[in-house]
Amino acid sequence: MSRQQGSQVETDMAAPIVVLRPHRDLFTRGLTAILALTTPVFAVLYWLTIPDGDWTFVLGAHVLVVLATIVGVYGFFSATIALRPDGVRERGFFGRTLLVRPVDVRSILLVRLYDGSTLDTLPQLFVTGDDGRVLLRMRGQFWSAEDIERVAEELDRPVTRPEDFMTMTQLSRTSPELLYWFERLPRFR
């Protein structure tokens, strides 16, 4: 197994499979945020409840938070996109597995979206099927630009690349079917 820019090459008997993984620094940032938010809260709750003897409820809540964090860590480390001879297989954060074969792809759109209220842009890849539904979406917040390009090449279809950068609002106006339902709501853009 060899490692290169967040990808792994696993050899299969028939052909090599390239496994792409999300940015590793997301894990560190997420775990740091969870610890920074929960440690002071639980420290205060324990401090307030231990003298009265009601600390068992706090311990129960703390165990639930730790279990939810463990499930999140497992979801993060098991999320992959595998480039296989028969297509692209995505295993999502919540365990859903989806195979996108090149024959199922109608179009590929690769846009550069502004990241929030900054001038920074991140790529987003939208792969749609014959019925117009999004088969695969890769966001630059989670995947490297190289990995996004690699998936677009693997599907072997023409890639539409708008020349201008877009905001989420512009994308929502021009192609709302590409976005999740909550991204279409003005508040969440």
XYZ file of C-alpha atoms in Angstrom:
189
model
C 0.000 0.000 0.000
C 1.485 3.359 -0.948
C 0.399 6.757 0.320
C 0.116 9.898 -1.843
C -1.674 13.187 -1.001
C -4.497 11.730 1.099
C -5.018 8.791 -1.240
C -4.183 5.156 -0.920
C -3.577 2.598 -3.611
C -4.817 -0.811 -2.586
C -3.954 -3.601 -4.936
C -6.724 -5.907 -5.970
C -6.133 -9.068 -7.970
C -7.620 -7.481 -11.116
C -6.698 -3.796 -10.940
C -5.494 -1.192 -8.434
C -8.111 0.638 -6.410
C -7.372 4.204 -5.372
C -8.994 5.195 -2.071
C -9.513 8.914 -1.431
C -10.061 10.254 2.081
C -11.288 13.617 3.427
C -8.830 16.223 4.731
C -7.284 14.917 7.950
C -7.160 18.342 9.586
C -10.984 18.301 9.748
C -10.712 15.517 12.313
C -8.298 17.498 14.461
C -10.387 20.671 14.266
C -13.605 18.795 15.033
C -12.170 16.923 17.997
C -10.622 20.123 19.355
C -13.978 21.908 19.059
C -15.803 19.091 20.865
C -13.245 19.074 23.687
C -13.223 22.868 23.943
C -17.009 22.994 24.212
C -17.711 20.014 26.440
C -14.793 19.976 28.908
C -15.599 23.281 30.669
C -19.342 22.548 30.681
C -18.949 19.115 32.234
C -16.280 20.358 34.674
C -18.715 22.979 35.989
C -21.617 20.514 36.059
C -19.566 18.001 38.048
C -18.370 20.735 40.402
C -21.967 21.837 41.034
C -23.557 18.402 41.350
C -21.011 16.247 43.222
C -21.643 17.911 46.622
C -25.419 17.282 46.294
C -25.040 13.715 45.008
C -26.849 14.382 41.679
C -23.726 13.829 39.611
C -24.976 10.523 38.116
C -27.188 12.426 35.651
C -24.186 14.471 34.557
C -22.153 11.280 34.170
C -24.926 9.791 32.001
C -24.964 12.861 29.756
C -21.156 12.839 29.610
C -21.146 9.167 28.545
C -23.688 9.977 25.797
C -21.486 12.803 24.495
C -18.429 10.533 24.498
C -20.362 7.787 22.640
C -21.620 10.304 20.059
C -18.032 11.500 19.576
C -16.833 7.923 19.055
C -19.563 7.351 16.448
C -18.514 10.598 14.729
C -14.844 9.559 14.714
C -15.777 6.189 13.205
C -17.904 7.917 10.557
C -15.089 10.281 9.660
C -12.464 7.558 9.292
C -14.742 5.287 7.293
C -15.819 7.990 4.782
C -14.031 7.263 1.500
C -14.293 7.514 -2.237
C -12.790 4.545 -4.058
C -11.815 4.729 -7.712
C -12.493 1.219 -8.982
C -12.439 -0.384 -12.423
C -16.260 -0.492 -12.444
C -16.733 3.135 -11.320
C -16.515 5.396 -8.298
C -17.732 4.040 -4.958
C -18.559 6.513 -2.212
C -18.949 5.513 1.401
C -20.488 8.437 3.207
C -20.110 9.673 6.763
C -23.283 7.872 7.851
C -22.314 4.606 6.152
C -24.325 4.898 2.948
C -22.486 3.269 0.044
C -23.107 4.324 -3.529
C -21.549 3.143 -6.783
C -21.449 5.614 -9.685
C -20.618 3.931 -12.980
C -19.506 6.042 -15.958
C -22.502 4.820 -18.003
C -24.875 6.253 -15.351
C -23.394 9.760 -15.606
C -25.137 12.401 -17.706
C -23.074 15.422 -16.753
C -20.265 16.615 -14.514
C -20.130 20.176 -13.230
C -17.045 21.514 -11.479
C -17.598 24.976 -10.011
C -15.517 27.199 -7.766
C -17.668 28.606 -4.986
C -16.758 31.444 -2.677
C -16.143 30.138 0.824
C -18.566 32.060 3.011
C -17.970 35.809 3.074
C -14.351 35.583 1.963
C -12.642 35.877 -1.390
C -11.328 32.326 -1.051
C -12.877 29.776 -3.378
C -13.274 26.043 -3.066
C -14.114 23.544 -5.796
C -17.355 21.602 -5.791
C -18.008 18.653 -8.057
C -21.546 17.657 -9.019
C -22.098 14.406 -10.915
C -25.653 13.980 -12.205
C -27.443 11.002 -13.689
C -29.823 10.667 -16.616
C -32.778 11.729 -14.460
C -30.972 14.904 -13.321
C -30.436 13.694 -9.757
C -27.077 14.283 -8.101
C -25.252 10.964 -7.947
C -22.096 12.265 -6.307
C -21.073 15.556 -4.747
C -17.613 16.442 -3.555
C -17.041 19.665 -1.653
C -13.668 21.363 -1.337
C -14.204 21.769 2.403
C -13.775 18.005 2.753
C -11.842 16.813 -0.319
C -8.645 18.120 -1.900
C -8.797 19.788 -5.313
C -6.537 17.030 -6.669
C -8.932 14.333 -5.479
C -11.898 16.163 -7.003
C -10.081 16.408 -10.341
C -9.132 12.757 -10.130
C -12.761 11.670 -9.691
C -13.871 13.866 -12.610
C -11.228 12.220 -14.820
C -12.131 8.727 -13.641
C -15.761 9.104 -14.739
C -14.584 9.860 -18.275
C -17.291 12.360 -19.217
C -16.937 15.972 -20.360
C -16.606 18.305 -17.402
C -18.396 21.658 -17.469
C -16.287 24.324 -15.763
C -17.862 27.778 -15.494
C -15.228 30.466 -16.013
C -16.459 32.731 -13.238
C -16.463 31.941 -9.550
C -19.927 31.679 -8.003
C -21.592 32.341 -4.699
C -23.929 29.825 -3.132
C -26.802 32.194 -3.921
C -25.901 32.258 -7.630
C -25.650 28.475 -7.732
C -28.975 28.211 -5.938
C -30.598 30.429 -8.576
C -29.078 28.721 -11.611
C -29.090 25.077 -10.463
C -31.114 24.564 -7.275
C -31.513 20.838 -8.011
C -27.815 20.337 -7.281
C -28.040 21.542 -3.690
C -29.333 19.901 -0.544
C -32.788 21.090 0.516
C -31.436 23.180 3.402
C -28.912 24.927 1.136
C -31.786 26.267 -0.955
C -33.156 28.164 2.035
C -31.910 31.790 2.079
C -31.006 31.652 5.755
C -28.459 28.854 5.343
C -26.646 30.377 2.363
